[in-house]
Amino acid sequence: MIRFADEHSREAVRAMWKRCFGDPDDYMDVYFRHKYRDDQTLIYFEGEMAVASLQMLPYTFTFHGCEIPVLYLSGVCTLPEARKKGIMHQLLLRSFEVAREREFPLMLLVPQEEWLLGFYAKYGFAQTFDAGVEQMLLLKKVLDLHPGDLQAAYRAFDSHFRGCEMTLQKTYDDFCAIVEEASLYHFPPKKNLIGMSRIIDVERLLQLYAAAQDDINFSLKVVDPLLSRNSGIFSISGGIAIKVEQPIDSMLELAITDLTQHLMGYHTSERGEQIATLFPEKVPAMHYMLE
C-alpha cells in the first residue's frame, strides 16, 4: 500500500534514509529540517511496515524564457530486504500521478550512481544535465562579500543564476539550507551535477517551446509507453502547439526520452541538422542540491 507520510511515519522515512544511504546525522538534520514535508513524501508499506519511500521536492526551473514548477525526486530508497519486488516501480508511477495532479509538468533527479541512469531510463527519464568540469560560483565568497546579511548574499547568488536558461532556481529558504549544509563541510567547491528529467505534461511543455520558437512549423508524434496522455500527434505552428488527429505538416516521431532531451536543448547540435534547427542547443544546469 502506498500512502503519504504523516506524523506517525515520518521517523520511518528518516530511518530508511539512514539505513540505505548512511549519511551523517548532522547532514540529515539539515535536510529533514529544511526540505522534508509529509505531503511531499510517498511511502510503501508492507502491512504496517514502511519499506520504501521517495520525496518530491518542489522547485522552479527556467524553461524557454519562462519559470515553470518542477518536482525533484529525492531520497528514493527501498530497504534491502524489500528489494526486487517491484515496489519502487509502483512508487515511481504514483509519483508521476501526483506530479500530474499537482500540475508539475516536469520531474528531475540526480542519480547517485551510474547504473541508476539505466534504471530510471526505464521510467521515461532521460539524461539532460552533464556533470560539470569547472567550479561553480563559490558560496563562501558570496557570503564573505555580505557578512552577516544572508538576504543580501542570497540576492547576489540568485542574480548569478536567475537569468540562466534551463537552470534549476533556488528560493531564499533553499539558500539557507545550502549554506547550513555547506558549512558542515567547510564550504567545498561545487560543480554542476549529472541529472535526468521526465516529462509529465508534454502538451504544456510543447506550448512553452512553441511560444519561444514562433517561426517554426512542424508536426510531432510523441510516444510515451508509461504515460499514455503524453502520446499523440502535435502540431507546432505560429507559436502554438495543439494536439491533432492527423499531422498538418511534415512529421517528426520521437520517443518521450528523446523529446525531453531536445526540448531542453541537450546536445542537440550533435543530433543532425533537423534536430539542431528545431531545438536550439542549450546547457541545462542543476547544482547546489544538498548532494
PDB file of C-alpha atoms in Angstrom:
ATOM      1  CA  MET A   1       0.000   0.000   0.000  1.00  0.00           C
ATOM      2  CA  ILE A   2       1.218   3.496  -0.849  1.00  0.00           C
ATOM      3  CA  ARG A   3       0.415   6.412   1.446  1.00  0.00           C
ATOM      4  CA  PHE A   4       1.693   9.898   2.078  1.00  0.00           C
ATOM      5  CA  ALA A   5       3.807  10.279   5.192  1.00  0.00           C
ATOM      6  CA  ASP A   6       2.306  11.675   8.387  1.00  0.00           C
ATOM      7  CA  GLU A   7       3.349  12.362  11.970  1.00  0.00           C
ATOM      8  CA  HIS A   8       3.311   8.623  12.685  1.00  0.00           C
ATOM      9  CA  SER A   9       5.505   7.556   9.757  1.00  0.00           C
ATOM     10  CA  ARG A  10       7.976  10.383   9.191  1.00  0.00           C
ATOM     11  CA  GLU A  11      10.531   8.854  11.567  1.00  0.00           C
ATOM     12  CA  ALA A  12      10.404   5.671   9.484  1.00  0.00           C
ATOM     13  CA  VAL A  13      11.360   7.760   6.440  1.00  0.00           C
ATOM     14  CA  ARG A  14      14.401   9.095   8.235  1.00  0.00           C
ATOM     15  CA  ALA A  15      15.348   5.611   9.456  1.00  0.00           C
ATOM     16  CA  MET A  16      15.120   4.250   5.894  1.00  0.00           C
ATOM     17  CA  TRP A  17      17.288   7.113   4.634  1.00  0.00           C
ATOM     18  CA  LYS A  18      19.888   6.415   7.300  1.00  0.00           C
ATOM     19  CA  ARG A  19      19.960   2.703   6.585  1.00  0.00           C
ATOM     20  CA  CYS A  20      20.031   2.991   2.797  1.00  0.00           C
ATOM     21  CA  PHE A  21      22.354   5.990   2.375  1.00  0.00           C
ATOM     22  CA  GLY A  22      24.323   6.076   5.629  1.00  0.00           C
ATOM     23  CA  ASP A  23      24.504   9.881   5.726  1.00  0.00           C
ATOM     24  CA  PRO A  24      25.782  11.529   8.940  1.00  0.00           C
ATOM     25  CA  ASP A  25      23.187  12.768  11.398  1.00  0.00           C
ATOM     26  CA  ASP A  26      24.215  16.430  11.131  1.00  0.00           C
ATOM     27  CA  TYR A  27      23.573  16.375   7.382  1.00  0.00           C
ATOM     28  CA  MET A  28      20.258  14.584   7.880  1.00  0.00           C
ATOM     29  CA  ASP A  29      19.235  17.150  10.488  1.00  0.00           C
ATOM     30  CA  VAL A  30      19.712  19.930   7.933  1.00  0.00           C
ATOM     31  CA  TYR A  31      17.891  18.055   5.192  1.00  0.00           C
ATOM     32  CA  PHE A  32      14.902  16.971   7.246  1.00  0.00           C
ATOM     33  CA  ARG A  33      14.533  20.353   8.887  1.00  0.00           C
ATOM     34  CA  HIS A  34      14.649  22.352   5.657  1.00  0.00           C
ATOM     35  CA  LYS A  35      13.383  20.053   2.892  1.00  0.00           C
ATOM     36  CA  TYR A  36      11.283  17.224   4.299  1.00  0.00           C
ATOM     37  CA  ARG A  37       7.484  17.569   4.210  1.00  0.00           C
ATOM     38  CA  ASP A  38       4.896  14.851   4.891  1.00  0.00           C
ATOM     39  CA  ASP A  39       2.731  15.821   1.927  1.00  0.00           C
ATOM     40  CA  GLN A  40       5.703  15.559  -0.439  1.00  0.00           C
ATOM     41  CA  THR A  41       6.697  12.078   0.748  1.00  0.00           C
ATOM     42  CA  LEU A  42       5.318   8.777  -0.542  1.00  0.00           C
ATOM     43  CA  ILE A  43       5.815   5.606   1.499  1.00  0.00           C
ATOM     44  CA  TYR A  44       5.238   1.992   0.510  1.00  0.00           C
ATOM     45  CA  PHE A  45       4.007  -0.191   3.351  1.00  0.00           C
ATOM     46  CA  GLU A  46       4.125  -3.967   3.639  1.00  0.00           C
ATOM     47  CA  GLY A  47       1.456  -4.455   6.247  1.00  0.00           C
ATOM     48  CA  GLU A  48       2.248  -1.756   8.773  1.00  0.00           C
ATOM     49  CA  MET A  49       5.975  -1.639   7.996  1.00  0.00           C
ATOM     50  CA  ALA A  50       7.397   1.166   5.853  1.00  0.00           C
ATOM     51  CA  VAL A  51       9.821  -0.448   3.403  1.00  0.00           C
ATOM     52  CA  ALA A  52      10.360   2.165   0.664  1.00  0.00           C
ATOM     53  CA  SER A  53       9.905   5.877   0.143  1.00  0.00           C
ATOM     54  CA  LEU A  54      10.625   8.838  -2.068  1.00  0.00           C
ATOM     55  CA  GLN A  55      10.284  12.590  -1.736  1.00  0.00           C
ATOM     56  CA  MET A  56       9.036  15.056  -4.353  1.00  0.00           C
ATOM     57  CA  LEU A  57      10.571  18.465  -3.672  1.00  0.00           C
ATOM     58  CA  PRO A  58       9.137  21.496  -5.499  1.00  0.00           C
ATOM     59  CA  TYR A  59      11.426  23.936  -7.304  1.00  0.00           C
ATOM     60  CA  THR A  60      11.195  26.309 -10.231  1.00  0.00           C
ATOM     61  CA  PHE A  61      13.086  25.837 -13.476  1.00  0.00           C
ATOM     62  CA  THR A  62      13.817  28.280 -16.285  1.00  0.00           C
ATOM     63  CA  PHE A  63      12.440  26.764 -19.485  1.00  0.00           C
ATOM     64  CA  HIS A  64      12.351  28.623 -22.817  1.00  0.00           C
ATOM     65  CA  GLY A  65      12.174  32.016 -21.169  1.00  0.00           C
ATOM     66  CA  CYS A  66       9.619  31.055 -18.507  1.00  0.00           C
ATOM     67  CA  GLU A  67       9.857  29.747 -14.972  1.00  0.00           C
ATOM     68  CA  ILE A  68       7.945  26.504 -14.546  1.00  0.00           C
ATOM     69  CA  PRO A  69       7.251  24.418 -11.432  1.00  0.00           C
ATOM     70  CA  VAL A  70       9.145  21.123 -11.290  1.00  0.00           C
ATOM     71  CA  LEU A  71       9.420  18.268  -8.823  1.00  0.00           C
ATOM     72  CA  TYR A  72      12.836  16.982  -7.795  1.00  0.00           C
ATOM     73  CA  LEU A  73      12.941  13.340  -6.683  1.00  0.00           C
ATOM     74  CA  SER A  74      14.990  12.865  -3.533  1.00  0.00           C
ATOM     75  CA  GLY A  75      15.606  10.112  -1.009  1.00  0.00           C
ATOM     76  CA  VAL A  76      14.449   7.350  -3.350  1.00  0.00           C
ATOM     77  CA  CYS A  77      15.129   4.175  -1.385  1.00  0.00           C
ATOM     78  CA  THR A  78      13.956   0.644  -0.587  1.00  0.00           C
ATOM     79  CA  LEU A  79      15.067  -1.398   2.409  1.00  0.00           C
ATOM     80  CA  PRO A  80      17.408  -4.239   1.329  1.00  0.00           C
ATOM     81  CA  GLU A  81      15.006  -6.996   2.357  1.00  0.00           C
ATOM     82  CA  ALA A  82      12.186  -5.478   0.276  1.00  0.00           C
ATOM     83  CA  ARG A  83      14.097  -5.024  -2.980  1.00  0.00           C
ATOM     84  CA  LYS A  84      13.438  -6.782  -6.306  1.00  0.00           C
ATOM     85  CA  LYS A  85       9.693  -6.905  -5.666  1.00  0.00           C
ATOM     86  CA  GLY A  86       8.639  -4.085  -7.975  1.00  0.00           C
ATOM     87  CA  ILE A  87       7.966  -1.748  -5.065  1.00  0.00           C
ATOM     88  CA  MET A  88       9.902   1.213  -6.459  1.00  0.00           C
ATOM     89  CA  HIS A  89       8.141   0.689  -9.775  1.00  0.00           C
ATOM     90  CA  GLN A  90       4.835   1.331  -8.026  1.00  0.00           C
ATOM     91  CA  LEU A  91       6.173   4.318  -6.091  1.00  0.00           C
ATOM     92  CA  LEU A  92       7.578   5.988  -9.189  1.00  0.00           C
ATOM     93  CA  LEU A  93       4.345   5.548 -11.121  1.00  0.00           C
ATOM     94  CA  ARG A  94       2.413   7.019  -8.187  1.00  0.00           C
ATOM     95  CA  SER A  95       4.815   9.965  -8.079  1.00  0.00           C
ATOM     96  CA  PHE A  96       4.023  10.653 -11.746  1.00  0.00           C
ATOM     97  CA  GLU A  97       0.316  10.727 -10.865  1.00  0.00           C
ATOM     98  CA  VAL A  98       0.958  13.141  -8.004  1.00  0.00           C
ATOM     99  CA  ALA A  99       3.011  15.402 -10.269  1.00  0.00           C
ATOM    100  CA  ARG A 100       0.173  15.488 -12.805  1.00  0.00           C
ATOM    101  CA  GLU A 101      -2.468  16.119 -10.119  1.00  0.00           C
ATOM    102  CA  ARG A 102      -0.426  18.991  -8.694  1.00  0.00           C
ATOM    103  CA  GLU A 103       0.296  20.425 -12.154  1.00  0.00           C
ATOM    104  CA  PHE A 104       4.050  19.902 -12.264  1.00  0.00           C
ATOM    105  CA  PRO A 105       4.918  19.305 -15.939  1.00  0.00           C
ATOM    106  CA  LEU A 106       8.466  18.055 -15.350  1.00  0.00           C
ATOM    107  CA  MET A 107      10.369  15.918 -12.831  1.00  0.00           C
ATOM    108  CA  LEU A 108      14.119  15.979 -12.203  1.00  0.00           C
ATOM    109  CA  LEU A 109      16.577  13.818 -10.297  1.00  0.00           C
ATOM    110  CA  VAL A 110      20.287  13.328  -9.684  1.00  0.00           C
ATOM    111  CA  PRO A 111      21.331   9.649  -9.943  1.00  0.00           C
ATOM    112  CA  GLN A 112      23.807   8.873  -7.192  1.00  0.00           C
ATOM    113  CA  GLU A 113      25.417   6.005  -9.125  1.00  0.00           C
ATOM    114  CA  GLU A 114      25.996   5.473 -12.839  1.00  0.00           C
ATOM    115  CA  TRP A 115      23.868   2.314 -13.071  1.00  0.00           C
ATOM    116  CA  LEU A 116      20.845   4.335 -11.994  1.00  0.00           C
ATOM    117  CA  LEU A 117      20.878   6.133 -15.351  1.00  0.00           C
ATOM    118  CA  GLY A 118      19.706   2.881 -16.915  1.00  0.00           C
ATOM    119  CA  PHE A 119      17.231   2.150 -14.134  1.00  0.00           C
ATOM    120  CA  TYR A 120      15.465   5.489 -14.410  1.00  0.00           C
ATOM    121  CA  ALA A 121      15.547   5.392 -18.213  1.00  0.00           C
ATOM    122  CA  LYS A 122      13.025   2.529 -17.972  1.00  0.00           C
ATOM    123  CA  TYR A 123      10.614   5.047 -16.455  1.00  0.00           C
ATOM    124  CA  GLY A 124      10.978   7.656 -19.172  1.00  0.00           C
ATOM    125  CA  PHE A 125      13.755   9.694 -17.568  1.00  0.00           C
ATOM    126  CA  ALA A 126      16.462  10.971 -19.905  1.00  0.00           C
ATOM    127  CA  GLN A 127      19.849  12.428 -19.086  1.00  0.00           C
ATOM    128  CA  THR A 128      19.569  16.176 -19.585  1.00  0.00           C
ATOM    129  CA  PHE A 129      22.323  17.522 -17.319  1.00  0.00           C
ATOM    130  CA  ASP A 130      26.054  16.842 -17.572  1.00  0.00           C
ATOM    131  CA  ALA A 131      28.470  16.700 -14.684  1.00  0.00           C
ATOM    132  CA  GLY A 132      30.391  19.945 -14.547  1.00  0.00           C
ATOM    133  CA  VAL A 133      34.102  20.344 -15.153  1.00  0.00           C
ATOM    134  CA  GLU A 134      34.527  23.873 -13.846  1.00  0.00           C
ATOM    135  CA  GLN A 135      33.808  25.026 -10.311  1.00  0.00           C
ATOM    136  CA  MET A 136      30.574  26.866  -9.631  1.00  0.00           C
ATOM    137  CA  LEU A 137      30.209  30.269  -8.037  1.00  0.00           C
ATOM    138  CA  LEU A 138      31.941  29.928  -4.653  1.00  0.00           C
ATOM    139  CA  LEU A 139      29.344  30.062  -1.902  1.00  0.00           C
ATOM    140  CA  LYS A 140      31.862  31.157   0.718  1.00  0.00           C
ATOM    141  CA  LYS A 141      32.934  34.077  -1.461  1.00  0.00           C
ATOM    142  CA  VAL A 142      29.331  35.255  -1.787  1.00  0.00           C
ATOM    143  CA  LEU A 143      28.850  35.068   1.975  1.00  0.00           C
ATOM    144  CA  ASP A 144      32.122  36.889   2.672  1.00  0.00           C
ATOM    145  CA  LEU A 145      31.034  39.748   0.410  1.00  0.00           C
ATOM    146  CA  HIS A 146      27.888  40.167   2.520  1.00  0.00           C
ATOM    147  CA  PRO A 147      28.941  39.403   6.107  1.00  0.00           C
ATOM    148  CA  GLY A 148      26.029  38.879   8.457  1.00  0.00           C
ATOM    149  CA  ASP A 149      23.427  39.518   5.754  1.00  0.00           C
ATOM    150  CA  LEU A 150      22.015  36.293   4.320  1.00  0.00           C
ATOM    151  CA  GLN A 151      19.333  38.159   2.387  1.00  0.00           C
ATOM    152  CA  ALA A 152      21.946  40.196   0.523  1.00  0.00           C
ATOM    153  CA  ALA A 153      24.055  37.092  -0.064  1.00  0.00           C
ATOM    154  CA  TYR A 154      21.019  35.317  -1.480  1.00  0.00           C
ATOM    155  CA  ARG A 155      20.246  38.198  -3.813  1.00  0.00           C
ATOM    156  CA  ALA A 156      23.796  38.008  -5.172  1.00  0.00           C
ATOM    157  CA  PHE A 157      23.566  34.219  -5.502  1.00  0.00           C
ATOM    158  CA  ASP A 158      20.167  34.421  -7.167  1.00  0.00           C
ATOM    159  CA  SER A 159      21.178  37.139  -9.626  1.00  0.00           C
ATOM    160  CA  HIS A 160      24.018  34.908 -10.821  1.00  0.00           C
ATOM    161  CA  PHE A 161      21.647  32.098 -11.849  1.00  0.00           C
ATOM    162  CA  ARG A 162      18.179  33.604 -12.314  1.00  0.00           C
ATOM    163  CA  GLY A 163      18.708  34.652 -15.911  1.00  0.00           C
ATOM    164  CA  CYS A 164      20.223  31.328 -16.975  1.00  0.00           C
ATOM    165  CA  GLU A 165      18.167  29.131 -19.291  1.00  0.00           C
ATOM    166  CA  MET A 166      17.403  25.515 -18.373  1.00  0.00           C
ATOM    167  CA  THR A 167      18.559  26.070 -14.804  1.00  0.00           C
ATOM    168  CA  LEU A 168      17.040  24.931 -11.521  1.00  0.00           C
ATOM    169  CA  GLN A 169      16.392  28.008  -9.391  1.00  0.00           C
ATOM    170  CA  LYS A 170      16.556  28.406  -5.608  1.00  0.00           C
ATOM    171  CA  THR A 171      14.434  30.324  -3.122  1.00  0.00           C
ATOM    172  CA  TYR A 172      15.788  32.135  -0.097  1.00  0.00           C
ATOM    173  CA  ASP A 173      14.796  29.150   2.069  1.00  0.00           C
ATOM    174  CA  ASP A 174      16.694  26.840  -0.290  1.00  0.00           C
ATOM    175  CA  PHE A 175      19.708  29.113   0.009  1.00  0.00           C
ATOM    176  CA  CYS A 176      19.615  28.976   3.811  1.00  0.00           C
ATOM    177  CA  ALA A 177      19.629  25.175   3.657  1.00  0.00           C
ATOM    178  CA  ILE A 178      22.501  25.210   1.153  1.00  0.00           C
ATOM    179  CA  VAL A 179      24.569  27.482   3.398  1.00  0.00           C
ATOM    180  CA  GLU A 180      23.897  25.422   6.511  1.00  0.00           C
ATOM    181  CA  GLU A 181      24.770  22.163   4.759  1.00  0.00           C
ATOM    182  CA  ALA A 182      27.913  23.602   3.144  1.00  0.00           C
ATOM    183  CA  SER A 183      29.123  24.930   6.495  1.00  0.00           C
ATOM    184  CA  LEU A 184      29.183  21.364   7.831  1.00  0.00           C
ATOM    185  CA  TYR A 185      31.901  20.549   5.295  1.00  0.00           C
ATOM    186  CA  HIS A 186      33.796  23.873   5.290  1.00  0.00           C
ATOM    187  CA  PHE A 187      32.235  25.118   2.051  1.00  0.00           C
ATOM    188  CA  PRO A 188      33.685  22.683  -0.501  1.00  0.00           C
ATOM    189  CA  PRO A 189      33.768  23.792  -4.152  1.00  0.00           C
ATOM    190  CA  LYS A 190      30.787  22.644  -6.197  1.00  0.00           C
ATOM    191  CA  LYS A 191      30.212  21.722  -9.825  1.00  0.00           C
ATOM    192  CA  ASN A 192      27.171  21.139 -11.988  1.00  0.00           C
ATOM    193  CA  LEU A 193      25.549  17.777 -11.317  1.00  0.00           C
ATOM    194  CA  ILE A 194      24.684  14.986 -13.709  1.00  0.00           C
ATOM    195  CA  GLY A 195      20.905  14.801 -13.851  1.00  0.00           C
ATOM    196  CA  MET A 196      17.837  13.378 -15.552  1.00  0.00           C
ATOM    197  CA  SER A 197      14.396  14.703 -16.468  1.00  0.00           C
ATOM    198  CA  ARG A 198      10.976  13.131 -17.008  1.00  0.00           C
ATOM    199  CA  ILE A 199       8.165  14.876 -18.872  1.00  0.00           C
ATOM    200  CA  ILE A 200       4.832  14.662 -17.050  1.00  0.00           C
ATOM    201  CA  ASP A 201       2.756  17.035 -19.192  1.00  0.00           C
ATOM    202  CA  VAL A 202       4.102  17.096 -22.731  1.00  0.00           C
ATOM    203  CA  GLU A 203       1.410  19.411 -24.098  1.00  0.00           C
ATOM    204  CA  ARG A 204       2.204  22.122 -21.557  1.00  0.00           C
ATOM    205  CA  LEU A 205       5.925  21.987 -22.304  1.00  0.00           C
ATOM    206  CA  LEU A 206       5.337  21.981 -26.051  1.00  0.00           C
ATOM    207  CA  GLN A 207       3.208  25.115 -25.663  1.00  0.00           C
ATOM    208  CA  LEU A 208       6.077  26.918 -23.951  1.00  0.00           C
ATOM    209  CA  TYR A 209       8.561  25.666 -26.540  1.00  0.00           C
ATOM    210  CA  ALA A 210       6.298  26.746 -29.413  1.00  0.00           C
ATOM    211  CA  ALA A 211       5.797  30.221 -27.949  1.00  0.00           C
ATOM    212  CA  ALA A 212       9.573  30.672 -27.823  1.00  0.00           C
ATOM    213  CA  GLN A 213      10.082  29.299 -31.364  1.00  0.00           C
ATOM    214  CA  ASP A 214       7.210  31.016 -33.144  1.00  0.00           C
ATOM    215  CA  ASP A 215       8.854  30.833 -36.562  1.00  0.00           C
ATOM    216  CA  ILE A 216       8.944  27.030 -36.577  1.00  0.00           C
ATOM    217  CA  ASN A 217       6.208  24.856 -38.130  1.00  0.00           C
ATOM    218  CA  PHE A 218       6.099  21.066 -37.984  1.00  0.00           C
ATOM    219  CA  SER A 219       4.082  18.115 -36.702  1.00  0.00           C
ATOM    220  CA  LEU A 220       5.354  15.822 -33.992  1.00  0.00           C
ATOM    221  CA  LYS A 221       4.341  12.318 -32.949  1.00  0.00           C
ATOM    222  CA  VAL A 222       5.225  11.570 -29.332  1.00  0.00           C
ATOM    223  CA  VAL A 223       5.443   8.014 -27.995  1.00  0.00           C
ATOM    224  CA  ASP A 224       5.280   7.535 -24.218  1.00  0.00           C
ATOM    225  CA  PRO A 225       4.651   3.902 -23.180  1.00  0.00           C
ATOM    226  CA  LEU A 226       4.145   4.718 -19.485  1.00  0.00           C
ATOM    227  CA  LEU A 227       2.142   7.944 -19.576  1.00  0.00           C
ATOM    228  CA  SER A 228      -0.374   7.494 -22.365  1.00  0.00           C
ATOM    229  CA  ARG A 229      -1.688  11.057 -22.036  1.00  0.00           C
ATOM    230  CA  ASN A 230       1.655  12.243 -23.390  1.00  0.00           C
ATOM    231  CA  SER A 231       1.372  10.137 -26.539  1.00  0.00           C
ATOM    232  CA  GLY A 232      -0.155  11.621 -29.649  1.00  0.00           C
ATOM    233  CA  ILE A 233       0.359  13.923 -32.598  1.00  0.00           C
ATOM    234  CA  PHE A 234       1.000  17.607 -32.042  1.00  0.00           C
ATOM    235  CA  SER A 235       1.064  20.493 -34.489  1.00  0.00           C
ATOM    236  CA  ILE A 236       3.558  23.254 -33.711  1.00  0.00           C
ATOM    237  CA  SER A 237       2.837  26.357 -35.764  1.00  0.00           C
ATOM    238  CA  GLY A 238       2.809  30.124 -35.303  1.00  0.00           C
ATOM    239  CA  GLY A 239       3.880  29.940 -31.678  1.00  0.00           C
ATOM    240  CA  ILE A 240       1.142  27.464 -30.711  1.00  0.00           C
ATOM    241  CA  ALA A 241       1.201  23.716 -30.012  1.00  0.00           C
ATOM    242  CA  ILE A 242      -2.044  21.749 -30.266  1.00  0.00           C
ATOM    243  CA  LYS A 243      -2.907  18.057 -30.186  1.00  0.00           C
ATOM    244  CA  VAL A 244      -4.364  16.874 -33.503  1.00  0.00           C
ATOM    245  CA  GLU A 245      -5.703  13.672 -35.042  1.00  0.00           C
ATOM    246  CA  GLN A 246      -3.624  13.876 -38.209  1.00  0.00           C
ATOM    247  CA  PRO A 247      -0.319  15.627 -38.958  1.00  0.00           C
ATOM    248  CA  ILE A 248      -0.622  19.007 -40.636  1.00  0.00           C
ATOM    249  CA  ASP A 249       3.000  19.448 -41.722  1.00  0.00           C
ATOM    250  CA  SER A 250       5.957  17.122 -42.141  1.00  0.00           C
ATOM    251  CA  MET A 251       6.002  14.854 -39.107  1.00  0.00           C
ATOM    252  CA  LEU A 252       8.820  14.022 -36.736  1.00  0.00           C
ATOM    253  CA  GLU A 253       8.398  10.965 -34.481  1.00  0.00           C
ATOM    254  CA  LEU A 254      10.148  10.956 -31.104  1.00  0.00           C
ATOM    255  CA  ALA A 255      10.207   8.767 -28.020  1.00  0.00           C
ATOM    256  CA  ILE A 256       9.456  10.715 -24.862  1.00  0.00           C
ATOM    257  CA  THR A 257      13.094  10.431 -23.756  1.00  0.00           C
ATOM    258  CA  ASP A 258      14.397  11.929 -26.996  1.00  0.00           C
ATOM    259  CA  LEU A 259      11.836  14.721 -26.868  1.00  0.00           C
ATOM    260  CA  THR A 260      12.866  15.501 -23.293  1.00  0.00           C
ATOM    261  CA  GLN A 261      16.475  15.975 -24.352  1.00  0.00           C
ATOM    262  CA  HIS A 262      15.526  18.009 -27.417  1.00  0.00           C
ATOM    263  CA  LEU A 263      13.166  20.364 -25.569  1.00  0.00           C
ATOM    264  CA  MET A 264      15.955  21.100 -23.112  1.00  0.00           C
ATOM    265  CA  GLY A 265      18.498  21.630 -25.871  1.00  0.00           C
ATOM    266  CA  TYR A 266      20.680  18.824 -24.578  1.00  0.00           C
ATOM    267  CA  HIS A 267      23.497  18.235 -27.111  1.00  0.00           C
ATOM    268  CA  THR A 268      21.074  18.891 -29.958  1.00  0.00           C
ATOM    269  CA  SER A 269      23.867  20.142 -32.229  1.00  0.00           C
ATOM    270  CA  GLU A 270      25.097  16.534 -32.309  1.00  0.00           C
ATOM    271  CA  ARG A 271      21.740  15.103 -33.449  1.00  0.00           C
ATOM    272  CA  GLY A 272      21.686  16.209 -37.052  1.00  0.00           C
ATOM    273  CA  GLU A 273      20.674  19.369 -38.888  1.00  0.00           C
ATOM    274  CA  GLN A 274      16.902  18.939 -38.494  1.00  0.00           C
ATOM    275  CA  ILE A 275      17.013  18.486 -34.718  1.00  0.00           C
ATOM    276  CA  ALA A 276      19.609  21.229 -34.259  1.00  0.00           C
ATOM    277  CA  THR A 277      17.394  23.644 -36.209  1.00  0.00           C
ATOM    278  CA  LEU A 278      14.136  22.782 -34.459  1.00  0.00           C
ATOM    279  CA  PHE A 279      15.654  22.569 -30.982  1.00  0.00           C
ATOM    280  CA  PRO A 280      18.495  25.074 -30.436  1.00  0.00           C
ATOM    281  CA  GLU A 281      21.252  23.781 -28.191  1.00  0.00           C
ATOM    282  CA  LYS A 282      21.347  24.926 -24.569  1.00  0.00           C
ATOM    283  CA  VAL A 283      23.346  23.929 -21.496  1.00  0.00           C
ATOM    284  CA  PRO A 284      20.974  22.674 -18.766  1.00  0.00           C
ATOM    285  CA  ALA A 285      22.334  23.145 -15.248  1.00  0.00           C
ATOM    286  CA  MET A 286      21.494  21.747 -11.828  1.00  0.00           C
ATOM    287  CA  HIS A 287      23.615  22.409  -8.761  1.00  0.00           C
ATOM    288  CA  TYR A 288      23.617  23.008  -5.003  1.00  0.00           C
ATOM    289  CA  MET A 289      21.071  20.230  -4.345  1.00  0.00           C
ATOM    290  CA  LEU A 290      22.288  19.260  -0.845  1.00  0.00           C
ATOM    291  CA  GLU A 291      24.039  16.382  -2.554  1.00  0.00           C
TER     292      GLU A 291
END
